[in-house]
Amino acid sequence: MDWAIHAQQVEQDAAPDNVSSPPVENCARTAVLSTCIPRQGREPQLLWHYPKMIIATDADMRAFGQKLAQELQRSDWVAINGPLGAGKTVLCAGILAGLGFEGEVASPSYAIVHSYESPEVSIAVAHVDLYRLENADELDELGLADERTDRITLVEWAERFGPAYVVPSHTIDIWPQADGTRILTLKMDKNDTRN
């Protein structure tokens, strides 16, 4: 099922009152992900702040991740923010599936980092969960920023340490709604920290 059919733009005033939502300015009524993200080999740019979308189901979240995976490249740092149960790991599973991984994807909450290497995936991936880390020193011990150039890094709970550690190439914010859907935004930054 094509995620674009189910991912709908939400007007700014439809955002939940209890979340701090980034402003969405000059959004097209219809947005297609593949036309907004730079193709591999191009310099990243602050191209857009993706219109808010409604992701209706886990299957749609996974399909969105698979589509996004086709646009990611080595050294991309994807910050994924949202509360417990928002669908961060489901999104990561979709990204990994889009890179060729066929197995089950579990949250690395206890292990902190799960690594996926070739031939399981077309590009190496570090799937990171910062929920249990207490401070940035623990993050330094993992050496994630040092090893960034050869892989994609997917970081759940990235908001715990913010861009002071690494400025992400992609920031995804997910807000669960009372009806079970999720509002999702995706932002790219030309000033991401690349090695």
Coordinates of N, CA, C and O in Angstrom, one line a residue:
M1 N 0.8 -1.2 0.0 CA 0.0 0.0 0.0 C 0.9 1.2 0.0 O 1.8 1.3 0.7
D2 N 0.6 2.2 -0.9 CA 1.4 3.4 -1.0 C 1.2 4.3 0.2 O 0.0 4.8 0.4
W3 N 2.2 4.7 0.9 CA 2.1 5.6 2.1 C 1.5 6.9 1.7 O 0.8 7.5 2.5
A4 N 1.8 7.4 0.5 CA 1.3 8.7 0.1 C -0.2 8.8 0.1 O -0.8 9.9 0.3
I5 N -0.9 7.7 -0.2 CA -2.3 7.7 -0.2 C -2.9 7.9 1.2 O -3.9 8.6 1.4
H6 N -2.2 7.4 2.2 CA -2.6 7.5 3.6 C -2.0 8.6 4.4 O -2.5 9.0 5.5
A7 N -0.9 9.2 4.0 CA -0.3 10.3 4.7 C -0.9 11.6 4.2 O -0.7 12.0 3.1
Q8 N -1.6 12.2 5.0 CA -2.4 13.4 4.7 C -1.8 14.6 5.4 O -1.4 14.5 6.5
Q9 N -1.8 15.7 4.7 CA -1.4 17.0 5.4 C -2.4 17.4 6.4 O -3.6 17.3 6.2
V10 N -1.9 17.9 7.5 CA -2.8 18.4 8.6 C -2.5 19.9 8.7 O -1.4 20.3 8.7
E11 N -3.6 20.7 8.8 CA -3.4 22.1 9.0 C -2.7 22.4 10.3 O -2.9 21.6 11.3
Q12 N -2.0 23.5 10.4 CA -1.2 23.8 11.6 C -2.1 23.9 12.8 O -1.8 23.4 13.9
D13 N -3.4 24.4 12.7 CA -4.2 24.5 13.9 C -4.8 23.2 14.3 O -5.5 23.1 15.3
A14 N -4.6 22.1 13.6 CA -5.1 20.8 14.0 C -4.1 20.1 14.9 O -4.4 19.0 15.3
A15 N -3.0 20.7 15.2 CA -2.0 20.0 16.0 C -2.5 19.9 17.4 O -3.3 20.8 17.9
P16 N -2.2 18.9 18.2 CA -2.7 18.8 19.6 C -2.2 20.0 20.4 O -1.1 20.5 20.2
D17 N -3.1 20.4 21.3 CA -2.7 21.6 22.1 C -1.6 21.3 23.1 O -0.9 22.2 23.5
N18 N -1.4 20.1 23.5 CA -0.4 19.8 24.5 C 1.0 19.5 24.0 O 1.8 19.0 24.7
V19 N 1.2 19.7 22.7 CA 2.6 19.4 22.1 C 3.1 20.7 21.5 O 2.4 21.5 21.0
S20 N 4.4 20.9 21.6 CA 5.1 22.0 21.0 C 5.4 21.6 19.6 O 6.2 20.8 19.3
S21 N 4.6 22.2 18.7 CA 4.7 21.8 17.3 C 5.4 22.9 16.5 O 5.2 24.0 16.6
P22 N 6.4 22.4 15.7 CA 7.2 23.4 14.9 C 6.3 24.0 13.9 O 5.3 23.4 13.4
P23 N 6.5 25.3 13.5 CA 5.7 26.0 12.5 C 5.8 25.3 11.1 O 6.9 24.9 10.8
V24 N 4.8 25.3 10.4 CA 4.8 24.7 9.0 C 4.4 25.9 8.2 O 3.3 26.4 8.2
E25 N 5.4 26.4 7.4 CA 5.1 27.6 6.6 C 5.2 27.2 5.1 O 6.1 26.4 4.7
N26 N 4.4 27.8 4.3 CA 4.5 27.6 2.8 C 4.4 26.1 2.4 O 5.1 25.7 1.5
C27 N 3.6 25.3 3.1 CA 3.5 23.9 2.8 C 2.6 23.7 1.5 O 1.6 24.4 1.4
A28 N 3.0 22.9 0.7 CA 2.2 22.5 -0.5 C 1.0 21.7 0.0 O 1.1 21.0 1.0
R29 N -0.1 21.8 -0.7 CA -1.3 21.0 -0.3 C -1.0 19.5 -0.4 O -1.5 18.7 0.3
T30 N -0.2 19.2 -1.4 CA 0.2 17.8 -1.6 C 1.7 17.7 -1.6 O 2.3 18.5 -2.4
A31 N 2.3 16.8 -0.9 CA 3.7 16.7 -0.9 C 4.1 15.3 -1.2 O 3.5 14.3 -0.7
V32 N 5.1 15.1 -2.0 CA 5.6 13.7 -2.4 C 7.0 13.7 -1.8 O 7.9 14.5 -2.2
L33 N 7.3 12.7 -1.0 CA 8.6 12.6 -0.3 C 9.7 12.5 -1.2 O 10.7 13.2 -1.1
S34 N 9.7 11.8 -2.3 CA 10.8 11.6 -3.2 C 11.2 12.8 -3.9 O 12.3 12.9 -4.4
T35 N 10.3 13.8 -4.1 CA 10.7 15.0 -4.7 C 11.3 16.0 -3.8 O 11.8 17.1 -4.2
C36 N 11.2 15.8 -2.5 CA 11.7 16.8 -1.5 C 13.0 16.4 -0.9 O 13.7 17.3 -0.5
I37 N 13.4 15.2 -0.9 CA 14.7 14.8 -0.3 C 15.7 14.7 -1.4 O 15.5 14.2 -2.5
P38 N 16.9 15.3 -1.2 CA 18.0 15.2 -2.2 C 18.4 13.8 -2.5 O 18.4 12.9 -1.6
R39 N 18.6 13.5 -3.8 CA 19.1 12.1 -4.2 C 20.5 11.9 -3.6 O 21.2 12.8 -3.4
Q40 N 20.9 10.6 -3.6 CA 22.2 10.3 -3.1 C 23.3 11.0 -3.9 O 23.1 11.1 -5.1
G41 N 24.3 11.4 -3.3 CA 25.4 12.0 -3.9 C 25.3 13.5 -3.9 O 26.3 14.2 -4.2
R42 N 24.2 14.1 -3.6 CA 24.0 15.5 -3.5 C 24.2 16.0 -2.1 O 24.1 15.3 -1.2
E43 N 24.6 17.3 -2.0 CA 24.8 17.8 -0.7 C 23.4 18.0 0.0 O 22.5 18.4 -0.7
P44 N 23.3 17.7 1.3 CA 22.1 17.9 2.0 C 21.8 19.4 2.1 O 22.7 20.2 2.2
Q45 N 20.6 19.8 2.0 CA 20.2 21.2 2.1 C 19.0 21.3 3.0 O 18.2 20.4 3.2
L46 N 18.8 22.5 3.6 CA 17.6 22.7 4.3 C 16.5 23.0 3.3 O 16.2 24.1 2.9
L47 N 16.0 21.9 2.8 CA 15.1 21.9 1.6 C 13.7 22.2 2.1 O 12.9 22.9 1.4
W48 N 13.3 21.6 3.2 CA 11.9 21.7 3.5 C 11.6 21.3 4.9 O 12.4 20.6 5.5
H49 N 10.5 21.7 5.4 CA 10.0 21.1 6.6 C 8.7 20.5 6.1 O 7.8 21.1 5.7
Y50 N 8.7 19.2 6.1 CA 7.6 18.4 5.5 C 6.3 18.7 6.1 O 6.2 18.9 7.4
P51 N 5.3 18.9 5.4 CA 4.0 19.2 5.9 C 3.6 18.1 6.9 O 4.0 16.9 6.8
K52 N 2.8 18.4 7.9 CA 2.4 17.4 8.9 C 1.6 16.4 8.1 O 0.8 16.7 7.2
M53 N 1.8 15.1 8.5 CA 1.1 14.0 7.9 C 0.4 13.3 9.0 O 0.8 13.3 10.1
I54 N -0.7 12.6 8.6 CA -1.4 11.7 9.5 C -1.0 10.3 9.0 O -1.1 9.9 7.8
I55 N -0.4 9.5 9.9 CA 0.0 8.1 9.6 C -1.1 7.3 10.3 O -1.2 7.3 11.5
A56 N -1.9 6.6 9.5 CA -3.1 6.0 10.1 C -2.8 4.7 10.8 O -3.4 4.4 11.8
T57 N -1.9 3.9 10.4 CA -1.6 2.5 10.9 C -0.1 2.2 11.1 O 0.7 2.9 10.5
D58 N 0.2 1.2 11.8 CA 1.6 0.7 11.8 C 2.1 0.3 10.4 O 3.2 0.6 10.1
A59 N 1.2 -0.3 9.6 CA 1.6 -0.6 8.3 C 2.0 0.6 7.5 O 2.9 0.6 6.7
D60 N 1.2 1.7 7.6 CA 1.5 2.9 7.0 C 2.9 3.5 7.5 O 3.6 4.1 6.7
M61 N 3.1 3.4 8.8 CA 4.4 3.9 9.4 C 5.5 3.1 8.8 O 6.6 3.7 8.4
R62 N 5.4 1.9 8.7 CA 6.4 1.0 8.1 C 6.6 1.3 6.6 O 7.8 1.4 6.2
A63 N 5.6 1.5 5.9 CA 5.7 1.9 4.5 C 6.4 3.2 4.3 O 7.2 3.4 3.4
F64 N 6.1 4.2 5.2 CA 6.8 5.5 5.2 C 8.3 5.3 5.4 O 9.1 5.9 4.7
G65 N 8.6 4.5 6.3 CA 10.0 4.2 6.6 C 10.7 3.5 5.4 O 11.9 3.9 5.1
Q66 N 10.0 2.6 4.7 CA 10.6 2.0 3.6 C 10.9 3.0 2.5 O 11.9 2.9 1.8
K67 N 10.0 3.9 2.3 CA 10.2 4.9 1.2 C 11.3 5.9 1.6 O 12.2 6.2 0.8
L68 N 11.4 6.3 2.9 CA 12.5 7.1 3.4 C 13.8 6.5 3.2 O 14.8 7.1 2.8
A69 N 13.9 5.2 3.5 CA 15.1 4.4 3.4 C 15.8 4.6 2.0 O 17.0 4.6 1.9
Q70 N 15.0 4.7 1.0 CA 15.5 4.8 -0.4 C 16.3 6.1 -0.6 O 17.0 6.2 -1.6
E71 N 16.0 7.1 0.3 CA 16.7 8.4 0.1 C 17.8 8.6 1.1 O 18.5 9.6 1.0
L72 N 18.0 7.7 2.0 CA 19.1 7.9 3.0 C 20.4 7.4 2.4 O 20.5 6.6 1.5
Q73 N 21.5 8.0 3.0 CA 22.8 7.7 2.5 C 23.7 7.5 3.7 O 23.4 7.9 4.9
R74 N 24.9 6.9 3.5 CA 25.9 6.8 4.5 C 26.1 8.1 5.2 O 26.2 9.2 4.6
S75 N 26.3 8.1 6.5 CA 26.6 9.3 7.4 C 25.3 10.0 7.8 O 25.4 10.9 8.6
D76 N 24.1 9.6 7.3 CA 22.9 10.3 7.7 C 22.6 9.9 9.2 O 22.8 8.7 9.6
W77 N 22.2 10.9 9.9 CA 21.9 10.7 11.4 C 20.4 11.1 11.5 O 20.1 12.3 11.3
V78 N 19.5 10.1 11.7 CA 18.1 10.3 11.8 C 17.6 10.4 13.2 O 17.7 9.4 13.9
A79 N 17.2 11.6 13.7 CA 16.7 11.7 15.0 C 15.2 11.5 15.0 O 14.5 12.1 14.3
I80 N 14.8 10.5 15.8 CA 13.4 10.1 15.9 C 12.8 10.4 17.3 O 13.3 9.8 18.2
N81 N 11.9 11.3 17.3 CA 11.3 11.8 18.6 C 9.9 11.5 18.8 O 9.1 11.5 17.8
G82 N 9.5 11.2 20.0 CA 8.0 10.9 20.3 C 7.9 10.2 21.6 O 8.9 9.5 22.0
P83 N 6.8 10.2 22.2 CA 6.6 9.5 23.5 C 6.6 8.0 23.3 O 6.6 7.4 22.2
L84 N 6.5 7.3 24.4 CA 6.4 5.8 24.4 C 5.2 5.4 23.6 O 4.1 6.0 23.7
G85 N 5.3 4.4 22.7 CA 4.2 3.9 21.9 C 3.9 4.8 20.7 O 2.9 4.5 20.0
A86 N 4.8 5.7 20.3 CA 4.5 6.6 19.2 C 4.7 5.9 17.9 O 4.2 6.3 16.9
G87 N 5.5 4.9 17.8 CA 5.8 4.2 16.6 C 7.2 4.4 16.1 O 7.6 4.1 14.9
K88 N 8.2 4.8 17.0 CA 9.5 5.0 16.6 C 10.2 3.7 16.1 O 10.9 3.7 15.1
T89 N 10.0 2.6 16.8 CA 10.6 1.4 16.4 C 10.0 0.8 15.2 O 10.6 0.2 14.3
V90 N 8.7 1.0 15.0 CA 8.0 0.6 13.8 C 8.6 1.4 12.6 O 8.8 0.8 11.5
L91 N 8.8 2.7 12.7 CA 9.4 3.4 11.7 C 10.8 2.9 11.4 O 11.2 2.7 10.2
C92 N 11.6 2.6 12.4 CA 12.9 2.1 12.2 C 12.9 0.7 11.5 O 13.7 0.4 10.6
A93 N 11.9 -0.1 11.8 CA 11.7 -1.4 11.1 C 11.4 -1.2 9.6 O 11.9 -1.9 8.8
G94 N 10.6 -0.1 9.3 CA 10.4 0.2 7.9 C 11.6 0.6 7.2 O 11.8 0.2 6.1
I95 N 12.4 1.5 7.8 CA 13.7 1.9 7.2 C 14.6 0.7 7.0 O 15.1 0.6 5.9
L96 N 14.7 -0.1 8.0 CA 15.6 -1.3 7.8 C 15.0 -2.2 6.7 O 15.8 -2.8 5.9
A97 N 13.7 -2.4 6.6 CA 13.2 -3.2 5.5 C 13.5 -2.6 4.2 O 13.8 -3.3 3.2
G98 N 13.4 -1.3 4.1 CA 13.7 -0.6 2.9 C 15.2 -0.7 2.5 O 15.5 -0.6 1.3
L99 N 16.0 -1.1 3.4 CA 17.4 -1.3 3.1 C 17.7 -2.8 3.0 O 18.9 -3.2 2.9
G100 N 16.7 -3.6 3.0 CA 16.9 -5.0 2.7 C 16.8 -6.0 3.8 O 16.9 -7.2 3.7
F101 N 16.6 -5.5 5.1 CA 16.6 -6.3 6.2 C 15.3 -7.1 6.3 O 14.2 -6.5 6.1
E102 N 15.3 -8.4 6.4 CA 14.1 -9.2 6.4 C 13.7 -9.8 7.7 O 12.6 -10.4 7.8
G103 N 14.5 -9.5 8.8 CA 14.1 -10.1 10.1 C 13.2 -9.2 10.9 O 12.8 -8.1 10.5
E104 N 13.0 -9.6 12.1 CA 12.2 -8.8 13.1 C 13.2 -7.7 13.7 O 14.3 -7.9 13.9
V105 N 12.6 -6.6 13.9 CA 13.3 -5.4 14.5 C 12.8 -5.2 15.9 O 11.6 -4.9 16.0
A106 N 13.7 -5.3 16.9 CA 13.3 -5.0 18.3 C 13.9 -3.7 18.7 O 14.9 -3.2 18.2
S107 N 13.2 -3.0 19.6 CA 13.8 -1.8 20.2 C 15.0 -2.1 20.9 O 15.1 -3.0 21.7
P108 N 16.1 -1.3 20.7 CA 17.3 -1.5 21.4 C 17.3 -0.8 22.8 O 18.4 -0.4 23.3
S109 N 16.2 -0.8 23.5 CA 16.1 -0.1 24.8 C 17.1 -0.6 25.8 O 17.7 0.2 26.5
Y110 N 17.3 -1.9 25.9 CA 18.3 -2.4 26.9 C 19.7 -2.5 26.3 O 20.7 -2.3 27.0
A111 N 19.8 -2.9 25.1 CA 21.1 -3.1 24.5 C 21.7 -1.7 24.1 O 22.9 -1.6 23.9
I112 N 20.9 -0.7 24.0 CA 21.2 0.7 23.6 C 21.5 0.8 22.1 O 20.9 1.7 21.4
V113 N 22.3 -0.1 21.5 CA 22.5 -0.1 20.1 C 22.4 -1.5 19.5 O 22.9 -2.5 20.0
H114 N 21.6 -1.6 18.4 CA 21.6 -2.8 17.5 C 22.3 -2.4 16.2 O 21.9 -1.4 15.6
S115 N 23.2 -3.2 15.8 CA 23.9 -3.0 14.5 C 23.5 -3.9 13.4 O 23.2 -5.1 13.7
Y116 N 23.3 -3.4 12.2 CA 22.9 -4.2 11.1 C 24.0 -4.0 10.0 O 24.3 -2.8 9.7
E117 N 24.6 -5.1 9.5 CA 25.7 -5.0 8.6 C 25.3 -5.7 7.3 O 24.4 -6.5 7.2
S118 N 26.1 -5.4 6.2 CA 26.0 -6.2 5.0 C 26.3 -7.6 5.3 O 27.2 -7.9 6.1
P119 N 25.7 -8.6 4.7 CA 24.7 -8.5 3.6 C 23.3 -8.4 4.0 O 22.4 -8.4 3.2
E120 N 23.0 -8.2 5.3 CA 21.6 -8.1 5.8 C 20.9 -6.8 5.3 O 19.7 -6.8 5.1
V121 N 21.7 -5.8 5.1 CA 21.2 -4.5 4.6 C 22.2 -3.9 3.6 O 23.4 -4.2 3.6
S122 N 21.7 -3.0 2.7 CA 22.5 -2.5 1.6 C 23.5 -1.4 2.2 O 24.5 -1.2 1.6
I123 N 23.1 -0.8 3.3 CA 24.0 0.2 3.9 C 24.0 -0.2 5.4 O 22.9 -0.4 6.0
A124 N 25.1 -0.2 6.0 CA 25.2 -0.5 7.5 C 24.3 0.5 8.3 O 24.3 1.7 7.9
V125 N 23.7 0.0 9.3 CA 22.8 0.8 10.2 C 23.1 0.6 11.6 O 23.3 -0.6 12.1
A126 N 23.2 1.7 12.4 CA 23.2 1.6 13.9 C 21.8 2.1 14.3 O 21.4 3.2 14.0
H127 N 21.1 1.2 15.0 CA 19.7 1.5 15.5 C 19.9 1.8 17.0 O 20.3 0.9 17.8
V128 N 19.7 3.0 17.5 CA 20.1 3.4 18.8 C 18.8 3.9 19.6 O 18.0 4.5 19.0
D129 N 18.8 3.6 20.9 CA 17.7 4.0 21.7 C 18.3 4.7 22.9 O 19.0 4.1 23.7
L130 N 18.1 6.0 23.1 CA 18.7 6.8 24.2 C 17.8 6.8 25.4 O 18.2 7.5 26.4
Y131 N 16.7 6.1 25.5 CA 15.8 6.3 26.6 C 16.4 6.0 27.9 O 16.1 6.7 28.9
R132 N 17.3 5.0 28.0 CA 17.9 4.6 29.3 C 19.2 5.3 29.7 O 19.7 5.1 30.7
L133 N 19.7 6.1 28.8 CA 21.0 6.8 29.1 C 20.7 8.0 30.0 O 19.7 8.7 29.8
E134 N 21.6 8.3 30.9 CA 21.5 9.3 31.9 C 22.1 10.7 31.4 O 21.6 11.7 31.8
N135 N 23.2 10.6 30.7 CA 23.9 11.8 30.3 C 24.7 11.6 29.0 O 24.9 10.5 28.6
A136 N 25.1 12.7 28.5 CA 25.9 12.7 27.2 C 27.2 12.0 27.3 O 27.7 11.5 26.3
D137 N 27.8 11.9 28.5 CA 29.0 11.1 28.7 C 28.8 9.7 28.3 O 29.7 9.1 27.7
E138 N 27.7 9.1 28.7 CA 27.4 7.7 28.3 C 27.3 7.6 26.8 O 27.7 6.6 26.2
L139 N 26.7 8.6 26.1 CA 26.6 8.6 24.7 C 28.0 8.6 24.0 O 28.2 7.9 23.1
D140 N 28.9 9.4 24.6 CA 30.3 9.5 24.1 C 30.9 8.1 24.1 O 31.7 7.8 23.2
E141 N 30.7 7.4 25.2 CA 31.3 6.1 25.4 C 30.9 5.1 24.3 O 31.7 4.2 23.9
L142 N 29.7 5.3 23.7 CA 29.3 4.4 22.6 C 30.0 4.7 21.3 O 30.0 3.9 20.4
G143 N 30.6 5.9 21.2 CA 31.4 6.2 20.0 C 30.6 6.4 18.7 O 31.1 6.2 17.6
L144 N 29.3 6.7 18.8 CA 28.4 6.7 17.7 C 28.8 7.8 16.6 O 28.8 7.6 15.5
A145 N 29.2 9.0 17.1 CA 29.6 10.1 16.2 C 30.9 9.7 15.5 O 31.1 10.1 14.3
D146 N 31.8 9.0 16.2 CA 33.1 8.7 15.6 C 33.0 7.7 14.5 O 33.8 7.8 13.5
E147 N 32.0 6.9 14.5 CA 31.8 5.8 13.5 C 30.7 6.1 12.5 O 30.3 5.3 11.7
R148 N 30.4 7.4 12.4 CA 29.2 7.8 11.6 C 29.4 7.6 10.1 O 28.4 7.4 9.4
T149 N 30.5 7.8 9.5 CA 30.7 8.0 8.1 C 30.3 6.7 7.3 O 30.0 6.9 6.1
D150 N 30.4 5.6 7.9 CA 30.2 4.3 7.1 C 28.8 3.8 7.2 O 28.5 2.7 6.8
R151 N 27.9 4.5 7.9 CA 26.6 3.9 8.1 C 25.5 5.0 8.3 O 25.8 6.2 8.4
I152 N 24.3 4.5 8.4 CA 23.1 5.4 8.7 C 22.9 5.1 10.2 O 23.0 4.0 10.7
T153 N 22.6 6.2 11.0 CA 22.4 6.1 12.4 C 20.9 6.5 12.7 O 20.6 7.6 12.4
L154 N 20.1 5.6 13.2 CA 18.7 5.8 13.5 C 18.7 6.0 15.0 O 19.0 5.1 15.8
V155 N 18.3 7.1 15.5 CA 18.3 7.4 17.0 C 16.9 7.7 17.5 O 16.3 8.7 17.3
E156 N 16.4 6.7 18.3 CA 15.1 6.9 19.0 C 15.4 7.7 20.3 O 16.5 7.5 20.9
W157 N 14.5 8.5 20.7 CA 14.6 9.3 21.9 C 15.7 10.3 21.7 O 16.4 10.7 22.7
A158 N 16.0 10.8 20.5 CA 17.1 11.7 20.2 C 16.9 13.0 21.0 O 17.9 13.7 21.3
E159 N 15.7 13.4 21.3 CA 15.4 14.7 22.0 C 16.0 14.7 23.4 O 16.2 15.8 24.0
R160 N 16.4 13.5 23.9 CA 17.0 13.5 25.3 C 18.3 14.3 25.4 O 18.7 14.8 26.4
F161 N 19.1 14.3 24.3 CA 20.4 15.0 24.3 C 20.4 16.1 23.2 O 21.4 16.9 23.2
G162 N 19.5 16.2 22.3 CA 19.4 17.2 21.4 C 20.6 17.3 20.4 O 21.5 16.5 20.4
P163 N 20.5 18.4 19.6 CA 21.6 18.5 18.5 C 22.9 19.0 19.1 O 23.8 19.1 18.3
A164 N 23.0 19.2 20.4 CA 24.3 19.6 21.0 C 25.3 18.4 20.8 O 26.5 18.7 20.7
Y165 N 24.8 17.2 20.7 CA 25.7 16.0 20.5 C 26.1 15.9 19.1 O 27.2 15.9 18.7
V166 N 25.0 15.7 18.2 CA 25.2 15.6 16.8 C 24.0 16.3 16.2 O 22.9 16.0 16.5
V167 N 24.2 17.2 15.2 CA 23.1 17.9 14.5 C 22.6 16.8 13.5 O 23.4 16.4 12.7
P168 N 21.4 16.4 13.6 CA 20.9 15.4 12.7 C 20.7 15.9 11.2 O 20.4 17.0 11.0
S169 N 20.8 14.9 10.3 CA 20.5 15.2 8.9 C 19.0 15.2 8.7 O 18.5 15.9 7.9
H170 N 18.3 14.4 9.5 CA 16.9 14.3 9.4 C 16.3 14.3 10.9 O 16.9 13.6 11.7
T171 N 15.2 15.0 11.1 CA 14.5 15.0 12.4 C 13.1 14.6 12.1 O 12.4 15.3 11.3
I172 N 12.7 13.6 12.8 CA 11.3 13.1 12.6 C 10.6 13.2 14.0 O 11.1 12.7 15.0
D173 N 9.5 13.9 14.0 CA 8.7 14.0 15.3 C 7.4 13.3 15.1 O 6.7 13.5 14.0
I174 N 7.0 12.5 16.0 CA 5.8 11.7 15.9 C 4.9 12.0 17.2 O 5.4 12.0 18.3
W175 N 3.6 12.4 16.9 CA 2.7 12.7 18.0 C 1.5 11.8 17.9 O 0.7 11.9 17.0
P176 N 1.3 10.8 18.8 CA 0.2 9.9 18.8 C -1.1 10.7 19.1 O -1.1 11.7 19.8
Q177 N -2.2 10.3 18.4 CA -3.5 11.0 18.6 C -4.5 10.1 19.3 O -4.3 8.9 19.3
A178 N -5.5 10.6 19.8 CA -6.5 9.8 20.6 C -7.2 8.8 19.7 O -7.6 7.7 20.2
D179 N -7.3 9.0 18.4 CA -7.9 8.0 17.5 C -7.0 6.9 17.0 O -7.4 6.1 16.2
G180 N -5.8 6.9 17.5 CA -4.8 5.9 17.2 C -3.9 6.3 16.0 O -3.0 5.5 15.7
T181 N -4.2 7.3 15.3 CA -3.3 7.8 14.3 C -2.2 8.5 14.9 O -2.1 8.8 16.1
R182 N -1.2 8.9 14.0 CA -0.1 9.7 14.5 C 0.2 10.9 13.6 O 0.1 10.7 12.3
I183 N 0.5 12.0 14.1 CA 0.9 13.1 13.3 C 2.5 13.0 13.2 O 3.1 12.8 14.2
L184 N 3.0 13.2 12.0 CA 4.4 13.0 11.8 C 4.9 14.2 11.0 O 4.3 14.7 10.1
T185 N 6.1 14.7 11.4 CA 6.8 15.7 10.6 C 8.2 15.3 10.4 O 8.8 14.5 11.2
L186 N 8.7 15.7 9.3 CA 10.1 15.3 8.9 C 10.8 16.6 8.4 O 10.3 17.3 7.6
K187 N 12.0 16.9 9.0 CA 12.8 18.1 8.7 C 14.2 17.6 8.3 O 14.7 16.7 9.0
M188 N 14.7 18.3 7.3 CA 16.1 18.0 7.0 C 16.9 19.3 7.2 O 16.4 20.4 7.1
D189 N 18.2 19.1 7.6 CA 19.0 20.2 7.9 C 20.3 20.2 7.1 O 21.1 19.2 7.2
K190 N 20.6 21.2 6.4 CA 21.9 21.3 5.6 C 23.1 21.4 6.5 O 24.2 21.2 6.1
N191 N 22.9 21.8 7.8 CA 24.0 22.0 8.7 C 24.3 20.8 9.6 O 24.8 20.9 10.7
D192 N 23.8 19.6 9.2 CA 24.0 18.4 10.0 C 25.5 18.2 10.2 O 26.3 18.6 9.4
T193 N 25.9 17.5 11.3 CA 27.2 17.2 11.6 C 27.7 16.0 10.9 O 27.3 14.9 11.2
R194 N 28.5 16.1 9.8 CA 29.0 15.0 9.1 C 30.5 14.9 9.2 O 31.1 15.9 9.2
N195 N 31.0 13.7 9.3 CA 32.4 13.5 9.4 C 33.0 13.6 8.0 O 32.4 13.4 7.0

